[in-house]
Tab-separated table of N, CA and C in Angstrom:
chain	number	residue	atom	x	y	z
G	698	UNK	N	110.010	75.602	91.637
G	698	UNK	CA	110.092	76.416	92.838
G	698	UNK	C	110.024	77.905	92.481
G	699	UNK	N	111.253	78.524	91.672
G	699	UNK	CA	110.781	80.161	90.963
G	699	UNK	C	109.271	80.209	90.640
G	700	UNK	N	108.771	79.140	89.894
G	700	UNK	CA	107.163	79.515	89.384
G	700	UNK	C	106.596	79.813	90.616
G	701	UNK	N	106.280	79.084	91.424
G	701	UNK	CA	105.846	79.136	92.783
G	701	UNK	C	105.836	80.687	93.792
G	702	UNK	N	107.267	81.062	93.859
G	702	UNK	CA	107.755	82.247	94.540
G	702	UNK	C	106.628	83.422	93.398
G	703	UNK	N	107.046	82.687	92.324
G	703	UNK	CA	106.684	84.131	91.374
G	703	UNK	C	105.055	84.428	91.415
G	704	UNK	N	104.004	82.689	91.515
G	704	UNK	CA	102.708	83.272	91.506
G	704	UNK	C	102.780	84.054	93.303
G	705	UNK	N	102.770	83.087	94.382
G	705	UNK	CA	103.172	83.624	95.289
G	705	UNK	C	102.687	85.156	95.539
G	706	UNK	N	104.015	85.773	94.948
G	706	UNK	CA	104.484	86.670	94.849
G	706	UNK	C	103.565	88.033	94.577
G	707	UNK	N	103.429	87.564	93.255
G	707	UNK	CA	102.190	88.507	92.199
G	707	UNK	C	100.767	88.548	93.259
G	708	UNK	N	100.381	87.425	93.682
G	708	UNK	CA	99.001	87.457	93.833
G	708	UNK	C	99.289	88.395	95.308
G	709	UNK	N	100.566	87.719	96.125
G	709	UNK	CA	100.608	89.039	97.215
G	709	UNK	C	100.718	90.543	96.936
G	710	UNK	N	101.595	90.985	96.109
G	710	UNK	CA	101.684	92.318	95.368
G	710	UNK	C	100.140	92.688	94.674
G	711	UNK	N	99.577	91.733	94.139
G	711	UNK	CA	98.406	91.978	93.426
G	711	UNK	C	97.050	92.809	94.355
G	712	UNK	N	97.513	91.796	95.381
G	712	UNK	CA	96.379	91.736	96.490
G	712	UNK	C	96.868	93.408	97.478
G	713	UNK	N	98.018	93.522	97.716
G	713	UNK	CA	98.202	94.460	98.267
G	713	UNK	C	97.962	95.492	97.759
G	714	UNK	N	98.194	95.731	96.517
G	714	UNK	CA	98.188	97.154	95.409
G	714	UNK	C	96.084	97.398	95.147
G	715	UNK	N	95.812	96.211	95.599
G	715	UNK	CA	94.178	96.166	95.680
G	715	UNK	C	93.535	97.190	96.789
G	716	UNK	N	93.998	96.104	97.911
G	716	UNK	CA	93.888	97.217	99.009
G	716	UNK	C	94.275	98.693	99.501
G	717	UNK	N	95.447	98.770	99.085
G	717	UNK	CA	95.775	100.082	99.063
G	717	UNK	C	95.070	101.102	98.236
G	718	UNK	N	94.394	100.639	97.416
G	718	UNK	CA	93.573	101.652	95.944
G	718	UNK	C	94.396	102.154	95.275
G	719	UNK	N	95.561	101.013	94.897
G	719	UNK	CA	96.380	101.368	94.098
G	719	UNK	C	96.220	101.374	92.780
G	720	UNK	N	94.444	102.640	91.886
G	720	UNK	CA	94.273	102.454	91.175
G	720	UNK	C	93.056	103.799	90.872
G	721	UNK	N	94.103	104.637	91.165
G	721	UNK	CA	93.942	106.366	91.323
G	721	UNK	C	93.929	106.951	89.815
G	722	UNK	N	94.758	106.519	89.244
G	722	UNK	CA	95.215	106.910	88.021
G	722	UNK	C	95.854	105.773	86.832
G	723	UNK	N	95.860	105.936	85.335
G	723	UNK	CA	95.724	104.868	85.007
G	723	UNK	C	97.335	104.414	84.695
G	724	UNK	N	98.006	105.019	85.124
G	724	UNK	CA	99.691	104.742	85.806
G	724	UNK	C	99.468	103.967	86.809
G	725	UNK	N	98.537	103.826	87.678
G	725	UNK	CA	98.474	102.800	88.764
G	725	UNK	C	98.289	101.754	88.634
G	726	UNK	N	97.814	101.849	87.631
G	726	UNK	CA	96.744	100.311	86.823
G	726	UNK	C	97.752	99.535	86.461
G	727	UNK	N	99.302	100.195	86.057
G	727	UNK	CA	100.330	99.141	85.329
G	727	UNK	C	100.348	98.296	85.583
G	728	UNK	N	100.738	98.287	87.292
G	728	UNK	CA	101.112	96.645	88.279
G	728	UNK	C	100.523	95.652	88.211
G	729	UNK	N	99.105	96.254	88.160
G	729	UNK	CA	97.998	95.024	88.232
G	729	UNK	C	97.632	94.923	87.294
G	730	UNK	N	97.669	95.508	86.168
G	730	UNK	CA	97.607	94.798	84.656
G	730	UNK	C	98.499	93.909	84.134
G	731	UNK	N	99.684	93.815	84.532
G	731	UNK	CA	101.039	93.502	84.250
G	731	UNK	C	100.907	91.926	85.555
G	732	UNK	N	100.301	91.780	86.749
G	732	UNK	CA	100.209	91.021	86.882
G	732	UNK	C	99.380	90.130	86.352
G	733	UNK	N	98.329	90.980	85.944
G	733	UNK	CA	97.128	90.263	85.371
G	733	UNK	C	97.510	89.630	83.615
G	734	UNK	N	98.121	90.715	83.208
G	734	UNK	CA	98.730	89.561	81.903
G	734	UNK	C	100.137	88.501	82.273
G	735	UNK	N	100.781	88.401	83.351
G	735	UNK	CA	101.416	87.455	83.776
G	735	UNK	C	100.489	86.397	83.813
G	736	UNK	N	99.522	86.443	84.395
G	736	UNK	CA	99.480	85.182	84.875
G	736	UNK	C	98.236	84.220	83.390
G	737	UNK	N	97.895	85.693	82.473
G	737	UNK	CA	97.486	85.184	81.467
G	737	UNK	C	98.559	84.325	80.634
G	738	UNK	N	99.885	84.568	80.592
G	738	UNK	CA	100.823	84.076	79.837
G	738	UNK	C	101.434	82.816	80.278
G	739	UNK	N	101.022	82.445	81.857
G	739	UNK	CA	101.547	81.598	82.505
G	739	UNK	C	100.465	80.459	82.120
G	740	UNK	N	99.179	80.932	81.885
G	740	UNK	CA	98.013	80.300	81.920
G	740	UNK	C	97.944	79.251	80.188
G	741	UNK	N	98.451	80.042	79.276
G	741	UNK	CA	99.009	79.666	77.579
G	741	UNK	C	100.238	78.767	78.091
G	742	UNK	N	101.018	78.879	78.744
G	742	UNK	CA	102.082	78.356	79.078
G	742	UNK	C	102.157	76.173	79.837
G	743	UNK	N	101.167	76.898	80.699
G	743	UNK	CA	100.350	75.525	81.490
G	743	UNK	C	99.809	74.626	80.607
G	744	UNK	N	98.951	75.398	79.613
G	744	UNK	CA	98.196	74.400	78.505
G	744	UNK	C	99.112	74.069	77.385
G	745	UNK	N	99.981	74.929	76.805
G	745	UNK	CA	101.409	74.193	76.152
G	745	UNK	C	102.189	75.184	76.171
G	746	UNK	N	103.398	74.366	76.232
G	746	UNK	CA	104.428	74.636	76.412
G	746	UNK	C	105.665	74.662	75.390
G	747	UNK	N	105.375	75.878	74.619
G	747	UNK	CA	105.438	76.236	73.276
G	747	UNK	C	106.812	77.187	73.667
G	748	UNK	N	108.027	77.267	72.475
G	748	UNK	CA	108.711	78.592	72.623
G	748	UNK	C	108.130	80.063	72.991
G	749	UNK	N	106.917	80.243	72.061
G	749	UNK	CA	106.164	81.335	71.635
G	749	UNK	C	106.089	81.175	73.349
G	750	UNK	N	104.751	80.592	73.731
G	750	UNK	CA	104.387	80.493	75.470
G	750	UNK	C	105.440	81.505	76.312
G	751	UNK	N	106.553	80.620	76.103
G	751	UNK	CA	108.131	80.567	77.125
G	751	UNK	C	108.345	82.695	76.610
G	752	UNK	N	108.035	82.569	75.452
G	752	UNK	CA	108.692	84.437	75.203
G	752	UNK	C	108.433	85.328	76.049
G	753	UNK	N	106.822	84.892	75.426
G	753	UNK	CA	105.552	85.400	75.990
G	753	UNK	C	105.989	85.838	77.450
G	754	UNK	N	105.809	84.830	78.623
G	754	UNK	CA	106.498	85.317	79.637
G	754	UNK	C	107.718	85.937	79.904
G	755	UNK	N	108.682	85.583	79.293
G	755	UNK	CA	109.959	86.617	79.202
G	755	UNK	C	109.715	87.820	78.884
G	756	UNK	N	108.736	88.723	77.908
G	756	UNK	CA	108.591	89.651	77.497
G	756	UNK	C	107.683	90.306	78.278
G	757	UNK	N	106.644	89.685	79.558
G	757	UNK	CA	106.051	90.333	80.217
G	757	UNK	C	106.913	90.364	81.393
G	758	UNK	N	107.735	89.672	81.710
G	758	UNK	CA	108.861	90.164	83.128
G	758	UNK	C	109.766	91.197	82.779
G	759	UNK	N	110.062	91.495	81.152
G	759	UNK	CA	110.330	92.689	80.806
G	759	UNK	C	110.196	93.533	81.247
G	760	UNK	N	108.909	93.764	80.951
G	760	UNK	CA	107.565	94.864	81.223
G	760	UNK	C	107.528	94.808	82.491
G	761	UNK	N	107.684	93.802	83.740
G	761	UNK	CA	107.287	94.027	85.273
G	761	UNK	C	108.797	94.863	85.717
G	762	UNK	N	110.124	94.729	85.003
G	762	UNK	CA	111.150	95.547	85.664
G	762	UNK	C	111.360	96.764	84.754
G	763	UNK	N	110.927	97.234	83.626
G	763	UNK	CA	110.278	98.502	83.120
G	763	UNK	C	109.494	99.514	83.991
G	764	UNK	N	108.037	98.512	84.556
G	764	UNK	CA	106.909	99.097	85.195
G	764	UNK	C	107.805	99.536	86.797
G	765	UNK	N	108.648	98.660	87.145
G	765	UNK	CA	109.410	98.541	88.299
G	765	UNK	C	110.771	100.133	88.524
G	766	UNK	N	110.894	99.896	87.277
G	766	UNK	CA	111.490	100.885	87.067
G	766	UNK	C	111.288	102.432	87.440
G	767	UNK	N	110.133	102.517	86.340
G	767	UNK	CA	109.051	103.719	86.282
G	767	UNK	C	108.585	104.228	87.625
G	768	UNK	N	108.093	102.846	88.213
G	768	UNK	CA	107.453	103.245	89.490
G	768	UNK	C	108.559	103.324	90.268
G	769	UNK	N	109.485	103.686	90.509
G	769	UNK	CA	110.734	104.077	91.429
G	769	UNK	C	110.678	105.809	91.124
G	770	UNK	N	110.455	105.755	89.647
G	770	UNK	CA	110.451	107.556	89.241
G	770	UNK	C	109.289	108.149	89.900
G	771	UNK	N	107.998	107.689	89.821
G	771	UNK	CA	106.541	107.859	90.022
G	771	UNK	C	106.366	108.117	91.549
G	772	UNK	N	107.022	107.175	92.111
G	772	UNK	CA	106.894	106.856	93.853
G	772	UNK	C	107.837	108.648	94.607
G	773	UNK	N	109.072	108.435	93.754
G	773	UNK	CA	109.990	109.385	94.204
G	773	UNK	C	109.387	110.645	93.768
G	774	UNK	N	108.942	110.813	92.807
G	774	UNK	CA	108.282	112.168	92.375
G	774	UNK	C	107.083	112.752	93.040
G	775	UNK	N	106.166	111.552	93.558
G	775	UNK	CA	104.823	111.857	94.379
G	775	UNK	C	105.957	112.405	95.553
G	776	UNK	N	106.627	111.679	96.246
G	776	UNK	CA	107.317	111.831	97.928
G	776	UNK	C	107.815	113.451	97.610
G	777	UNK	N	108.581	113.824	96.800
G	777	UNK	CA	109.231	114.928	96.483
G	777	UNK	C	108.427	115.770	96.597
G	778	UNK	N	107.068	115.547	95.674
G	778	UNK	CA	105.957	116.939	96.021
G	778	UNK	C	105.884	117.278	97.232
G	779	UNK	N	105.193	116.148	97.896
G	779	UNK	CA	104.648	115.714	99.411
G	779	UNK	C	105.457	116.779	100.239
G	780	UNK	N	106.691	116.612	99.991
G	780	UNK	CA	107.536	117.095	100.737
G	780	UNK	C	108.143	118.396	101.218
G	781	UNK	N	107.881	118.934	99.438
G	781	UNK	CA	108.231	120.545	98.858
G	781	UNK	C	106.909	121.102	99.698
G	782	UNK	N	105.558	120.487	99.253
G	782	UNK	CA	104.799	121.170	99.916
G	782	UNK	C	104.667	121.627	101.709
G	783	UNK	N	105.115	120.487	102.059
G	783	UNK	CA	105.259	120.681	103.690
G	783	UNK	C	107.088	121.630	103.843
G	784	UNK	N	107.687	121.198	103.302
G	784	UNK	CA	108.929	122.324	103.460
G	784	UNK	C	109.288	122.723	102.219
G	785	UNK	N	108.643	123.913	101.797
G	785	UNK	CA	109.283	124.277	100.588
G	785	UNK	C	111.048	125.012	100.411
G	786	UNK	N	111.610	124.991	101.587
G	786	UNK	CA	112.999	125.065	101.690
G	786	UNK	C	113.928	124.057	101.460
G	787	UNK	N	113.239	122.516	101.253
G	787	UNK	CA	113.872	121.278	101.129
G	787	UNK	C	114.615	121.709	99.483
G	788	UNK	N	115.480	120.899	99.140
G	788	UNK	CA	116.385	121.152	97.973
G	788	UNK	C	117.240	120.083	97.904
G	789	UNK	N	117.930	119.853	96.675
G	789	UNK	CA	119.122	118.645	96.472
G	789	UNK	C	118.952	117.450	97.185
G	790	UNK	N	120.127	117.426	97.983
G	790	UNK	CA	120.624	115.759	98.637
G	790	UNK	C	119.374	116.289	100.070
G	791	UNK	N	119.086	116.864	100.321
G	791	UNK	CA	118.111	117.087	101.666
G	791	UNK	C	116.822	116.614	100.997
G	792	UNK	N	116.486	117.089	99.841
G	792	UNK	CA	115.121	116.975	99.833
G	792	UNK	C	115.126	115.543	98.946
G	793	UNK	N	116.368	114.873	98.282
G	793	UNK	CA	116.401	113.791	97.799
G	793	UNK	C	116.064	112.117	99.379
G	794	UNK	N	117.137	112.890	100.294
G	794	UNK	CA	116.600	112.154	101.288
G	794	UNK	C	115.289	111.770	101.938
G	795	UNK	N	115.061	112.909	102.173
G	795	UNK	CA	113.667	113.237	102.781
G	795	UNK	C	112.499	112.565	101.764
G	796	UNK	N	112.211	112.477	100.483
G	796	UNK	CA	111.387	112.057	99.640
G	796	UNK	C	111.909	110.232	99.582
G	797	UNK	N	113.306	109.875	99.687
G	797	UNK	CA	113.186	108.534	99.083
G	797	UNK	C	113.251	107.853	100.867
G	798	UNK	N	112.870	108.357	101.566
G	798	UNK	CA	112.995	107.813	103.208
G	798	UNK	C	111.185	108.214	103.435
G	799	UNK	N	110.268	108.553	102.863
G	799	UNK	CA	108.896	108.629	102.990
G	799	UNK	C	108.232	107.688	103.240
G	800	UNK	N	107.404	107.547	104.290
G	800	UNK	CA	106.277	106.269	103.645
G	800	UNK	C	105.076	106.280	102.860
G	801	UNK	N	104.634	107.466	102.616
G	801	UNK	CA	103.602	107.992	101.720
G	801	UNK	C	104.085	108.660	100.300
G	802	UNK	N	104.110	108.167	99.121
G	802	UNK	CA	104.247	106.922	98.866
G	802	UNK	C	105.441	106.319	98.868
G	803	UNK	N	106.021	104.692	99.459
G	803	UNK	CA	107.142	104.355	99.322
G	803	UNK	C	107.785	104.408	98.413
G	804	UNK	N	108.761	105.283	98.090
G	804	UNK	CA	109.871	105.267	97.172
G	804	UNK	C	110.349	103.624	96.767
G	805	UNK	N	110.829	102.976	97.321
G	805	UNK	CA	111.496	101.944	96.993
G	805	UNK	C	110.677	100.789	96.925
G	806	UNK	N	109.043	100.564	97.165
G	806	UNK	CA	107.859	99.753	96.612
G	806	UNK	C	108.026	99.059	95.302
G	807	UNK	N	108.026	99.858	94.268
G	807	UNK	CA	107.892	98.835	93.158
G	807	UNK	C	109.635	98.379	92.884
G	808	UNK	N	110.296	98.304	93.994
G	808	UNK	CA	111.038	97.290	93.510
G	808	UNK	C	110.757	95.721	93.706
G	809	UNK	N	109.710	95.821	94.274
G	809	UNK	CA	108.900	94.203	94.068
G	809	UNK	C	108.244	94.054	92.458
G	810	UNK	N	108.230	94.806	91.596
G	810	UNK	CA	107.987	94.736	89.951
G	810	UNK	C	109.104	93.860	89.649
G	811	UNK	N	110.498	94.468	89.862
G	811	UNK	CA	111.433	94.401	89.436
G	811	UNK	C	112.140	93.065	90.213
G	812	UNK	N	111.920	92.683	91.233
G	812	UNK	CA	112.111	91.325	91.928
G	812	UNK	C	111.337	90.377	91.330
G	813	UNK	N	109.927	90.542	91.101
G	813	UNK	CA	109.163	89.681	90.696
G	813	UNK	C	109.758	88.927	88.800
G	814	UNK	N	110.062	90.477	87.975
G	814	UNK	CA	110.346	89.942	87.268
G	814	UNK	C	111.780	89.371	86.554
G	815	UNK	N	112.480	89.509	87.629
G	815	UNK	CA	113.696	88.362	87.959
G	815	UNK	C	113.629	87.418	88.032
G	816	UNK	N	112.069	87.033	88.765
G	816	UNK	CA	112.174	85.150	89.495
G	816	UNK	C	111.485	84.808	88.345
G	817	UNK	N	110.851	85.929	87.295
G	817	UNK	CA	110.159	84.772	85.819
G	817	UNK	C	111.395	84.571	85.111
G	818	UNK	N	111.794	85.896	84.670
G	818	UNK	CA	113.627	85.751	84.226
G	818	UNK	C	114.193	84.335	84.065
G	819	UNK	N	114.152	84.157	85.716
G	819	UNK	CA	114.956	82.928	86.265
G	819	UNK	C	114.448	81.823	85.849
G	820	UNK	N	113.015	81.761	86.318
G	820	UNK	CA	112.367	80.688	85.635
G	820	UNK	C	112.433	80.119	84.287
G	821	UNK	N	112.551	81.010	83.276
G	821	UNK	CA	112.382	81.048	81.700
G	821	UNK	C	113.625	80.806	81.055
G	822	UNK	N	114.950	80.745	82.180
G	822	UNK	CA	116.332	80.993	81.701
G	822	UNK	C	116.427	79.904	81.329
G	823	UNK	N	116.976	79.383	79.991
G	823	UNK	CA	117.483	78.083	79.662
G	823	UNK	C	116.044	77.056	79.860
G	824	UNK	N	115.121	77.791	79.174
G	824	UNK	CA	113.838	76.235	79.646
G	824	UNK	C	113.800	75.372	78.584
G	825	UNK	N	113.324	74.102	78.527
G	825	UNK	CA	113.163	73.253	78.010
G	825	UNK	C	112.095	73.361	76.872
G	826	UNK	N	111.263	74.506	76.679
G	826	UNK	CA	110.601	74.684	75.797
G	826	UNK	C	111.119	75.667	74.448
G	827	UNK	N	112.174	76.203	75.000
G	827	UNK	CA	113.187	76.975	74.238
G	827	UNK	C	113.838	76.317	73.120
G	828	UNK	N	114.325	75.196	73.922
G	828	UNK	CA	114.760	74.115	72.456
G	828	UNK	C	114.313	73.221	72.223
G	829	UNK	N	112.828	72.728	72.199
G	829	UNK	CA	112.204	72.285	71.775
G	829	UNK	C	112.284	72.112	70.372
G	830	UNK	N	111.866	70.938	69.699
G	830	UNK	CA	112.126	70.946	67.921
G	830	UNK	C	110.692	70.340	67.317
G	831	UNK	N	110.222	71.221	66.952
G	831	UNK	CA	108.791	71.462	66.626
G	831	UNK	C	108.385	69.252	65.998
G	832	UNK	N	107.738	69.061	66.308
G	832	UNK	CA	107.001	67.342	65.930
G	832	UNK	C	106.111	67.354	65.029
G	833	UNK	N	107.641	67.897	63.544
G	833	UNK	CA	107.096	67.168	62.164
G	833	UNK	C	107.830	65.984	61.691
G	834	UNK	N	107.286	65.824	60.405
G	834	UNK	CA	107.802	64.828	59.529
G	834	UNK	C	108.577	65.267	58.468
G	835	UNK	N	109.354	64.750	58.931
G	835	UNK	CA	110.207	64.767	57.045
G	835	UNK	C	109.618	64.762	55.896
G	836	UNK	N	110.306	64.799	54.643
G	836	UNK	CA	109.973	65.009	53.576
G	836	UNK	C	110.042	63.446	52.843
G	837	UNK	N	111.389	62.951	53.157
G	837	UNK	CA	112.082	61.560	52.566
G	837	UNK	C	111.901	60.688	54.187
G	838	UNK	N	111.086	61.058	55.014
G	838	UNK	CA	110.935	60.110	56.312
G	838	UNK	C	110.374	58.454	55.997
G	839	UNK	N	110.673	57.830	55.898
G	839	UNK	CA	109.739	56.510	55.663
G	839	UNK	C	110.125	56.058	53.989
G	840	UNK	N	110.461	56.618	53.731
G	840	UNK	CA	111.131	55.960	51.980
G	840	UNK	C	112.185	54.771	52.354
């Protein structure tokens, strides 16, 4: 069910960050690169289901609440300009409001990075490929 929410998820975020031309600058590109190697890792994952596989995705949901992160700084910093420029009297907790209450660009947007890479999180927590015990042979097996 998490796998599900999570492609879901991505391909809606994916698809939206498409349309919007969310891909101005190559800071924009994160999301959709970051989905786009998700679903490469999910794709190694499908065909086996290896520890390495299982990291693999853990270490790119990393990277989606990193990118999630960032883009909270990125979003708030565009709104802040936006803002100075139309009132350059804005300052502190006024102009902190005014920038994270914007809709151009939403301040609080890429916290779908950071949701998304919770539900792989979740997914990956305790999986069955984690303790997996690699299918060799002994040394003294069959003596």
């Amino acid at each position: 069910m998490l796998l599900t929410i999570f492609i879901l998820g991505s391909m809606g975020s994916g698809a939206e960050l498409l349309l919007l031309n969310h891909v101005e600058s190559l800071v924009q590109w994160i999301p959709l690169l970051l989905i786009l190697l998700s679903f490469v890792a999910l794709g190694w994952h499908a065909v086996r289901r290896t520890p390495a596989s299982t990291r693999a995705i853990q270490g790119t949901m990393v990277a989606f609440i990193a990118a999630g992160l960032a883009g909270f700084y990125f979003h708030y910093q565009g709104s802040a300009e936006f803002k100075l420029e139309s009132n350059p009297s804005l300052a502190g907790w006024r102009l902190f409001w005014e920038a994270i209450r914007a809709k151009a660009p939403p301040a609080l947007a890429p916290g779908v990075m950071i949701q998304l890479g919770l539900i792989g999180l979740a997914y990956t927590y305790r999986h069955p490929a984690l303790s997996a015990v690699p299918n060799t042979k002994l040394k003294d097996e069959g003596e």
